[in-house]
């Protein structure tokens, strides 16, 4: 039976153009009704290795036995809460009401223009007066790339992270309590939890339809037109234009992608436990806190990745993994 496969690329990811920013953006966050807490974090991808752990998946053929699991290593230096931003909603949608900035924001001098005066007290009064209309409480947090030796950058990456749980007043009070402080990932996530990982994929520039969509090379008499790596047809006479579904050449890679329900295998602070001989390729040695994520994640080494509480957990149970061995074998071949 003949298989019809016009393309290998999904039509769900359009337009296939470069991401606007190397810092991923979130449009949605999971629902949470407990005590106020932050729902995200960020780190820098170091590389991959593998671990030997006990299979705790129920009804698995290897349940209770040792299995080899590939993991991605992300270096996660502490993040600092620079500001609080609250949103209100009207007939035109959500928009920021005001912001409360911390005093110690000198590290952001290369990223933003700092205000001459800090209006934190005035902004706090404004938020408290309109707290009944507040629908979202966000904090602006920035990374600390100067603590890394594998990432050649000094300017921090600034991003919004949602505060969830309780009423708007509770969330705002919690945000005020952590304003200007350093937050570690171990205070937000635990071993065995599931998270969504978002990153900007590795850029591959301008590519043809064969590599970009996996179309078949033109064979036999169709190749005599001196075009073997082109699409067979651009579509019918009518509609009288080339439709957007036709696989064509264009930008490939450097696009934001999210992988859901990635299991956190381990969060640690001793890099000697995971640094391979000779360091990670194109990164070097991990110097501080790290997290092991099951499987691969988008993006090359050194790239910023964001970690969010899982939005599609389903009925999966959170169990602490039993890791018996982490491979420290050299990745240099």
mmCIF file of C-alpha atoms in Angstrom:
data_model
loop_
_atom_site.group_PDB
_atom_site.id
_atom_site.type_symbol
_atom_site.label_atom_id
_atom_site.label_comp_id
_atom_site.label_asym_id
_atom_site.label_seq_id
_atom_site.Cartn_x
_atom_site.Cartn_y
_atom_site.Cartn_z
ATOM 1 C CA UNK A 1 0.000 0.000 0.000
ATOM 2 C CA UNK A 2 1.375 3.416 -0.971
ATOM 3 C CA UNK A 3 2.124 5.709 1.950
ATOM 4 C CA UNK A 4 1.250 9.367 1.469
ATOM 5 C CA UNK A 5 3.585 11.622 3.408
ATOM 6 C CA UNK A 6 3.608 15.183 2.094
ATOM 7 C CA UNK A 7 5.865 16.409 4.907
ATOM 8 C CA UNK A 8 7.482 15.375 8.156
ATOM 9 C CA UNK A 9 7.197 18.790 9.803
ATOM 10 C CA UNK A 10 4.124 19.496 11.917
ATOM 11 C CA UNK A 11 1.763 22.285 10.862
ATOM 12 C CA UNK A 12 1.293 23.125 14.544
ATOM 13 C CA UNK A 13 4.553 25.084 14.639
ATOM 14 C CA UNK A 14 3.968 28.030 12.326
ATOM 15 C CA UNK A 15 5.301 30.501 11.392
ATOM 16 C CA UNK A 16 8.699 28.806 11.408
ATOM 17 C CA UNK A 17 10.729 31.917 12.086
ATOM 18 C CA UNK A 18 13.429 32.842 14.559
ATOM 19 C CA UNK A 19 12.416 33.423 18.165
ATOM 20 C CA UNK A 20 12.082 37.082 19.154
ATOM 21 C CA UNK A 21 14.309 36.637 22.192
ATOM 22 C CA UNK A 22 16.759 34.049 23.453
ATOM 23 C CA UNK A 23 14.915 34.181 26.797
ATOM 24 C CA UNK A 24 11.818 31.915 26.504
ATOM 25 C CA UNK A 25 8.419 33.394 27.377
ATOM 26 C CA UNK A 26 5.476 31.694 29.100
ATOM 27 C CA UNK A 27 1.881 32.525 28.187
ATOM 28 C CA UNK A 28 0.259 30.207 30.743
ATOM 29 C CA UNK A 29 0.946 28.814 34.200
ATOM 30 C CA UNK A 30 -0.493 25.829 36.117
ATOM 31 C CA UNK A 31 -3.316 26.249 38.603
ATOM 32 C CA UNK A 32 -2.281 26.006 42.245
ATOM 33 C CA UNK A 33 -4.320 26.478 45.443
ATOM 34 C CA UNK A 34 -1.798 25.903 48.245
ATOM 35 C CA UNK A 35 0.474 28.312 50.079
ATOM 36 C CA UNK A 36 1.988 31.109 47.953
ATOM 37 C CA UNK A 37 5.050 29.990 46.016
ATOM 38 C CA UNK A 38 7.028 30.667 42.848
ATOM 39 C CA UNK A 39 6.184 28.489 39.857
ATOM 40 C CA UNK A 40 9.370 28.664 37.857
ATOM 41 C CA UNK A 41 13.134 28.855 37.695
ATOM 42 C CA UNK A 42 15.896 29.077 35.091
ATOM 43 C CA UNK A 43 19.324 27.609 34.453
ATOM 44 C CA UNK A 44 21.932 26.978 31.784
ATOM 45 C CA UNK A 45 22.251 23.719 29.885
ATOM 46 C CA UNK A 46 25.598 21.988 30.448
ATOM 47 C CA UNK A 47 25.249 18.693 28.587
ATOM 48 C CA UNK A 48 24.071 15.103 28.920
ATOM 49 C CA UNK A 49 25.170 11.964 30.724
ATOM 50 C CA UNK A 50 23.427 8.838 32.014
ATOM 51 C CA UNK A 51 22.517 7.395 35.392
ATOM 52 C CA UNK A 52 21.721 3.945 36.730
ATOM 53 C CA UNK A 53 18.539 4.046 38.808
ATOM 54 C CA UNK A 54 15.833 1.733 40.098
ATOM 55 C CA UNK A 55 12.805 1.557 37.806
ATOM 56 C CA UNK A 56 9.852 2.733 39.926
ATOM 57 C CA UNK A 57 7.306 2.707 37.094
ATOM 58 C CA UNK A 58 4.376 0.489 38.080
ATOM 59 C CA UNK A 59 3.715 -2.570 35.904
ATOM 60 C CA UNK A 60 6.928 -1.995 33.971
ATOM 61 C CA UNK A 61 8.769 -5.162 32.850
ATOM 62 C CA UNK A 62 11.831 -3.838 34.681
ATOM 63 C CA UNK A 63 10.026 -2.601 37.814
ATOM 64 C CA UNK A 64 12.347 -2.741 40.817
ATOM 65 C CA UNK A 65 15.393 -3.434 38.647
ATOM 66 C CA UNK A 66 18.307 -1.251 37.619
ATOM 67 C CA UNK A 67 17.865 0.647 34.352
ATOM 68 C CA UNK A 68 20.002 3.116 32.425
ATOM 69 C CA UNK A 69 18.390 6.551 32.009
ATOM 70 C CA UNK A 70 19.802 9.436 29.920
ATOM 71 C CA UNK A 71 19.748 12.760 31.774
ATOM 72 C CA UNK A 72 20.431 16.394 30.938
ATOM 73 C CA UNK A 73 22.541 18.443 33.346
ATOM 74 C CA UNK A 74 21.399 22.036 33.947
ATOM 75 C CA UNK A 75 23.475 24.381 36.095
ATOM 76 C CA UNK A 76 21.155 26.402 38.333
ATOM 77 C CA UNK A 77 22.862 29.242 40.210
ATOM 78 C CA UNK A 78 20.602 31.169 42.618
ATOM 79 C CA UNK A 79 18.213 33.709 41.093
ATOM 80 C CA UNK A 80 17.522 37.117 42.636
ATOM 81 C CA UNK A 81 14.081 38.736 42.951
ATOM 82 C CA UNK A 82 14.493 42.227 41.487
ATOM 83 C CA UNK A 83 10.896 43.478 41.389
ATOM 84 C CA UNK A 84 7.204 42.709 41.837
ATOM 85 C CA UNK A 85 4.759 43.369 39.015
ATOM 86 C CA UNK A 86 0.990 43.078 39.499
ATOM 87 C CA UNK A 87 -1.643 42.841 36.779
ATOM 88 C CA UNK A 88 -5.224 44.060 36.729
ATOM 89 C CA UNK A 89 -7.913 43.211 34.203
ATOM 90 C CA UNK A 90 -10.353 45.451 32.359
ATOM 91 C CA UNK A 91 -12.419 45.208 29.168
ATOM 92 C CA UNK A 92 -9.219 45.279 27.106
ATOM 93 C CA UNK A 93 -7.539 42.411 28.965
ATOM 94 C CA UNK A 94 -4.714 42.197 31.493
ATOM 95 C CA UNK A 95 -2.175 44.969 31.878
ATOM 96 C CA UNK A 96 0.409 45.897 34.543
ATOM 97 C CA UNK A 97 -0.758 48.162 37.354
ATOM 98 C CA UNK A 98 2.652 49.092 38.777
ATOM 99 C CA UNK A 99 5.958 47.617 39.938
ATOM 100 C CA UNK A 100 7.849 47.485 43.225
ATOM 101 C CA UNK A 101 11.630 47.366 42.729
ATOM 102 C CA UNK A 102 14.267 46.227 45.192
ATOM 103 C CA UNK A 103 17.131 48.484 46.221
ATOM 104 C CA UNK A 104 20.012 46.214 45.199
ATOM 105 C CA UNK A 105 19.649 46.068 41.401
ATOM 106 C CA UNK A 106 23.174 47.132 40.395
ATOM 107 C CA UNK A 107 23.692 43.765 38.684
ATOM 108 C CA UNK A 108 21.026 44.744 36.122
ATOM 109 C CA UNK A 109 22.823 47.899 34.979
ATOM 110 C CA UNK A 110 23.796 46.198 31.725
ATOM 111 C CA UNK A 111 20.244 44.973 31.073
ATOM 112 C CA UNK A 112 17.884 47.835 32.011
ATOM 113 C CA UNK A 113 17.959 51.561 32.755
ATOM 114 C CA UNK A 114 17.590 52.004 36.476
ATOM 115 C CA UNK A 115 15.240 54.691 37.800
ATOM 116 C CA UNK A 116 16.884 57.622 39.576
ATOM 117 C CA UNK A 117 14.615 57.227 42.598
ATOM 118 C CA UNK A 118 13.028 54.119 44.079
ATOM 119 C CA UNK A 119 9.262 54.520 44.494
ATOM 120 C CA UNK A 120 8.790 51.176 46.268
ATOM 121 C CA UNK A 121 6.775 52.619 49.168
ATOM 122 C CA UNK A 122 4.459 54.573 46.876
ATOM 123 C CA UNK A 123 3.972 51.588 44.555
ATOM 124 C CA UNK A 124 3.227 49.312 47.514
ATOM 125 C CA UNK A 125 0.496 51.667 48.720
ATOM 126 C CA UNK A 126 -1.012 51.769 45.226
ATOM 127 C CA UNK A 127 -1.132 47.970 45.030
ATOM 128 C CA UNK A 128 -2.636 47.590 48.502
ATOM 129 C CA UNK A 129 -5.342 50.103 47.597
ATOM 130 C CA UNK A 130 -6.286 48.130 44.461
ATOM 131 C CA UNK A 131 -5.594 44.630 45.777
ATOM 132 C CA UNK A 132 -9.193 43.512 45.101
ATOM 133 C CA UNK A 133 -8.693 44.126 41.375
ATOM 134 C CA UNK A 134 -5.332 42.336 41.118
ATOM 135 C CA UNK A 135 -5.550 39.147 39.040
ATOM 136 C CA UNK A 136 -1.864 38.195 38.750
ATOM 137 C CA UNK A 137 1.211 38.734 40.904
ATOM 138 C CA UNK A 138 4.518 38.272 39.101
ATOM 139 C CA UNK A 139 8.098 38.706 40.214
ATOM 140 C CA UNK A 140 10.955 39.799 37.975
ATOM 141 C CA UNK A 141 13.928 37.542 38.645
ATOM 142 C CA UNK A 142 17.371 37.518 37.107
ATOM 143 C CA UNK A 143 20.014 34.837 36.755
ATOM 144 C CA UNK A 144 23.640 34.968 37.855
ATOM 145 C CA UNK A 145 25.805 33.945 34.869
ATOM 146 C CA UNK A 146 28.933 35.397 36.507
ATOM 147 C CA UNK A 147 28.850 32.413 38.880
ATOM 148 C CA UNK A 148 29.365 30.067 35.919
ATOM 149 C CA UNK A 149 32.565 29.315 34.053
ATOM 150 C CA UNK A 150 30.857 27.473 31.205
ATOM 151 C CA UNK A 151 28.742 30.446 30.046
ATOM 152 C CA UNK A 152 30.774 33.363 28.607
ATOM 153 C CA UNK A 153 28.438 36.184 29.607
ATOM 154 C CA UNK A 154 28.178 38.729 32.400
ATOM 155 C CA UNK A 155 24.788 40.361 31.821
ATOM 156 C CA UNK A 156 21.994 38.611 33.767
ATOM 157 C CA UNK A 157 18.874 37.268 32.059
ATOM 158 C CA UNK A 158 15.709 38.939 33.373
ATOM 159 C CA UNK A 159 12.310 37.200 33.279
ATOM 160 C CA UNK A 160 8.827 37.088 34.799
ATOM 161 C CA UNK A 161 7.851 34.258 37.143
ATOM 162 C CA UNK A 162 4.362 33.818 38.541
ATOM 163 C CA UNK A 163 3.478 33.753 42.227
ATOM 164 C CA UNK A 164 0.637 31.268 42.810
ATOM 165 C CA UNK A 165 -1.478 30.153 45.753
ATOM 166 C CA UNK A 166 -3.882 31.914 48.100
ATOM 167 C CA UNK A 167 -5.533 35.284 47.567
ATOM 168 C CA UNK A 168 -3.987 38.225 45.750
ATOM 169 C CA UNK A 169 -3.139 39.803 49.102
ATOM 170 C CA UNK A 170 -1.379 36.622 50.244
ATOM 171 C CA UNK A 171 0.605 36.402 47.019
ATOM 172 C CA UNK A 172 1.632 40.048 47.190
ATOM 173 C CA UNK A 173 2.702 39.687 50.831
ATOM 174 C CA UNK A 174 4.788 36.642 49.915
ATOM 175 C CA UNK A 175 6.373 38.515 47.008
ATOM 176 C CA UNK A 176 7.292 41.383 49.341
ATOM 177 C CA UNK A 177 8.913 38.935 51.753
ATOM 178 C CA UNK A 178 11.293 37.607 49.075
ATOM 179 C CA UNK A 179 11.962 40.918 47.300
ATOM 180 C CA UNK A 180 15.701 41.444 46.872
ATOM 181 C CA UNK A 181 16.621 37.961 48.122
ATOM 182 C CA UNK A 182 18.280 35.033 46.369
ATOM 183 C CA UNK A 183 16.129 31.993 45.606
ATOM 184 C CA UNK A 184 17.466 28.490 45.012
ATOM 185 C CA UNK A 185 15.698 25.870 42.937
ATOM 186 C CA UNK A 186 15.822 23.347 45.778
ATOM 187 C CA UNK A 187 13.323 25.527 47.683
ATOM 188 C CA UNK A 188 10.788 25.313 44.819
ATOM 189 C CA UNK A 189 11.183 21.809 43.361
ATOM 190 C CA UNK A 190 12.035 18.377 44.756
ATOM 191 C CA UNK A 191 13.511 15.164 43.390
ATOM 192 C CA UNK A 192 10.944 13.137 41.465
ATOM 193 C CA UNK A 193 8.673 16.055 40.585
ATOM 194 C CA UNK A 194 7.614 16.767 37.018
ATOM 195 C CA UNK A 195 8.298 20.050 35.274
ATOM 196 C CA UNK A 196 7.954 21.688 31.877
ATOM 197 C CA UNK A 197 11.255 22.632 30.226
ATOM 198 C CA UNK A 198 11.320 25.472 27.697
ATOM 199 C CA UNK A 199 14.254 26.561 25.579
ATOM 200 C CA UNK A 200 15.263 28.042 22.252
ATOM 201 C CA UNK A 201 16.340 25.239 19.917
ATOM 202 C CA UNK A 202 19.688 25.084 18.172
ATOM 203 C CA UNK A 203 19.660 27.403 15.146
ATOM 204 C CA UNK A 204 20.398 25.856 11.749
ATOM 205 C CA UNK A 205 19.903 28.889 9.514
ATOM 206 C CA UNK A 206 18.246 28.840 6.081
ATOM 207 C CA UNK A 207 17.576 25.290 4.865
ATOM 208 C CA UNK A 208 15.806 23.632 1.979
ATOM 209 C CA UNK A 209 12.562 21.686 2.045
ATOM 210 C CA UNK A 210 14.303 18.284 2.166
ATOM 211 C CA UNK A 211 16.087 18.968 5.450
ATOM 212 C CA UNK A 212 13.417 21.286 6.847
ATOM 213 C CA UNK A 213 10.396 19.043 6.218
ATOM 214 C CA UNK A 214 11.852 15.669 5.247
ATOM 215 C CA UNK A 215 10.240 15.540 1.792
ATOM 216 C CA UNK A 216 11.286 12.784 -0.609
ATOM 217 C CA UNK A 217 13.944 13.423 -3.233
ATOM 218 C CA UNK A 218 12.533 13.507 -6.768
ATOM 219 C CA UNK A 219 13.435 10.283 -8.582
ATOM 220 C CA UNK A 220 13.574 8.885 -12.119
ATOM 221 C CA UNK A 221 12.021 11.115 -14.788
ATOM 222 C CA UNK A 222 11.031 13.740 -12.227
ATOM 223 C CA UNK A 223 14.693 14.393 -11.509
ATOM 224 C CA UNK A 224 15.534 15.149 -15.160
ATOM 225 C CA UNK A 225 14.276 18.689 -14.680
ATOM 226 C CA UNK A 226 17.563 19.258 -12.798
ATOM 227 C CA UNK A 227 15.652 19.781 -9.574
ATOM 228 C CA UNK A 228 15.914 16.828 -7.222
ATOM 229 C CA UNK A 229 15.562 18.566 -3.839
ATOM 230 C CA UNK A 230 12.424 20.588 -4.659
ATOM 231 C CA UNK A 231 8.791 19.934 -3.780
ATOM 232 C CA UNK A 232 6.858 18.130 -6.526
ATOM 233 C CA UNK A 233 4.038 20.675 -6.716
ATOM 234 C CA UNK A 234 3.232 24.060 -5.232
ATOM 235 C CA UNK A 235 -0.484 23.266 -5.180
ATOM 236 C CA UNK A 236 -3.568 23.458 -7.446
ATOM 237 C CA UNK A 237 -4.561 26.231 -9.866
ATOM 238 C CA UNK A 238 -7.261 27.330 -7.471
ATOM 239 C CA UNK A 239 -6.982 28.794 -4.874
ATOM 240 C CA UNK A 240 -4.865 31.006 -7.114
ATOM 241 C CA UNK A 241 -1.968 31.396 -4.682
ATOM 242 C CA UNK A 242 0.625 29.242 -2.937
ATOM 243 C CA UNK A 243 -0.868 28.000 0.325
ATOM 244 C CA UNK A 244 1.065 28.235 3.584
ATOM 245 C CA UNK A 245 0.906 24.454 4.097
ATOM 246 C CA UNK A 246 3.281 23.821 1.163
ATOM 247 C CA UNK A 247 6.715 22.743 2.481
ATOM 248 C CA UNK A 248 9.248 25.301 1.301
ATOM 249 C CA UNK A 249 12.746 26.484 2.162
ATOM 250 C CA UNK A 250 13.253 28.846 5.081
ATOM 251 C CA UNK A 251 14.495 29.295 8.634
ATOM 252 C CA UNK A 252 15.203 26.107 10.566
ATOM 253 C CA UNK A 253 15.829 26.065 14.300
ATOM 254 C CA UNK A 254 16.228 28.852 16.883
ATOM 255 C CA UNK A 255 12.571 28.523 17.825
ATOM 256 C CA UNK A 256 10.941 28.278 21.246
ATOM 257 C CA UNK A 257 9.861 24.781 22.197
ATOM 258 C CA UNK A 258 8.409 23.342 25.419
ATOM 259 C CA UNK A 259 8.675 19.729 26.552
ATOM 260 C CA UNK A 260 6.037 18.734 29.096
ATOM 261 C CA UNK A 261 6.279 16.457 32.130
ATOM 262 C CA UNK A 262 10.043 16.081 32.297
ATOM 263 C CA UNK A 263 11.003 14.256 35.482
ATOM 264 C CA UNK A 264 13.497 15.813 37.880
ATOM 265 C CA UNK A 265 15.909 13.017 38.744
ATOM 266 C CA UNK A 266 18.092 14.918 41.188
ATOM 267 C CA UNK A 267 18.809 18.411 42.505
ATOM 268 C CA UNK A 268 22.291 18.697 43.997
ATOM 269 C CA UNK A 269 24.962 21.129 45.133
ATOM 270 C CA UNK A 270 28.095 18.974 44.767
ATOM 271 C CA UNK A 271 29.219 19.186 41.119
ATOM 272 C CA UNK A 272 31.892 16.526 41.645
ATOM 273 C CA UNK A 273 29.046 13.997 41.620
ATOM 274 C CA UNK A 274 28.145 14.719 37.975
ATOM 275 C CA UNK A 275 31.169 16.359 36.268
ATOM 276 C CA UNK A 276 32.566 13.957 33.638
ATOM 277 C CA UNK A 277 36.281 13.579 33.046
ATOM 278 C CA UNK A 278 37.409 16.576 31.001
ATOM 279 C CA UNK A 279 34.125 18.426 31.533
ATOM 280 C CA UNK A 280 31.060 18.682 29.307
ATOM 281 C CA UNK A 281 31.624 19.329 25.614
ATOM 282 C CA UNK A 282 31.371 23.036 24.685
ATOM 283 C CA UNK A 283 30.654 23.896 28.320
ATOM 284 C CA UNK A 284 33.337 22.759 30.728
ATOM 285 C CA UNK A 285 32.830 21.979 34.392
ATOM 286 C CA UNK A 286 29.742 22.620 36.484
ATOM 287 C CA UNK A 287 30.800 24.756 39.460
ATOM 288 C CA UNK A 288 27.659 25.083 41.586
ATOM 289 C CA UNK A 289 24.101 23.805 41.986
ATOM 290 C CA UNK A 290 22.701 21.542 39.302
ATOM 291 C CA UNK A 291 19.594 19.592 38.348
ATOM 292 C CA UNK A 292 19.339 16.329 36.410
ATOM 293 C CA UNK A 293 16.365 16.162 34.022
ATOM 294 C CA UNK A 294 15.304 12.849 32.502
ATOM 295 C CA UNK A 295 15.846 12.803 28.741
ATOM 296 C CA UNK A 296 16.932 15.557 26.395
ATOM 297 C CA UNK A 297 15.800 19.186 26.328
ATOM 298 C CA UNK A 298 15.779 21.849 23.580
ATOM 299 C CA UNK A 299 18.811 23.966 22.831
ATOM 300 C CA UNK A 300 22.611 23.662 22.700
ATOM 301 C CA UNK A 301 25.039 23.804 25.608
ATOM 302 C CA UNK A 302 25.358 27.160 27.438
ATOM 303 C CA UNK A 303 21.814 28.180 26.453
ATOM 304 C CA UNK A 304 19.290 29.473 28.970
ATOM 305 C CA UNK A 305 16.427 27.087 29.736
ATOM 306 C CA UNK A 306 13.369 27.808 31.837
ATOM 307 C CA UNK A 307 11.744 25.363 34.241
ATOM 308 C CA UNK A 308 8.047 25.617 35.106
ATOM 309 C CA UNK A 309 5.781 23.583 37.363
ATOM 310 C CA UNK A 310 4.053 20.904 35.282
ATOM 311 C CA UNK A 311 0.831 22.088 33.650
ATOM 312 C CA UNK A 312 -0.350 18.630 32.466
ATOM 313 C CA UNK A 313 0.465 16.344 35.365
ATOM 314 C CA UNK A 314 -2.469 13.990 35.004
ATOM 315 C CA UNK A 315 -2.451 11.087 37.462
ATOM 316 C CA UNK A 316 1.297 10.616 37.670
ATOM 317 C CA UNK A 317 2.573 10.037 41.201
ATOM 318 C CA UNK A 318 5.640 11.860 42.493
ATOM 319 C CA UNK A 319 8.245 9.418 43.811
ATOM 320 C CA UNK A 320 11.816 10.164 44.835
ATOM 321 C CA UNK A 321 14.121 8.369 42.355
ATOM 322 C CA UNK A 322 16.740 5.971 43.683
ATOM 323 C CA UNK A 323 19.911 6.868 41.757
ATOM 324 C CA UNK A 324 22.684 4.318 42.244
ATOM 325 C CA UNK A 325 25.274 5.561 39.754
ATOM 326 C CA UNK A 326 26.048 8.664 37.673
ATOM 327 C CA UNK A 327 28.352 8.223 34.690
ATOM 328 C CA UNK A 328 31.510 10.358 34.921
ATOM 329 C CA UNK A 329 33.011 8.932 31.746
ATOM 330 C CA UNK A 330 34.607 11.445 29.398
ATOM 331 C CA UNK A 331 32.315 12.861 26.696
ATOM 332 C CA UNK A 332 35.249 13.547 24.369
ATOM 333 C CA UNK A 333 35.172 10.155 22.696
#
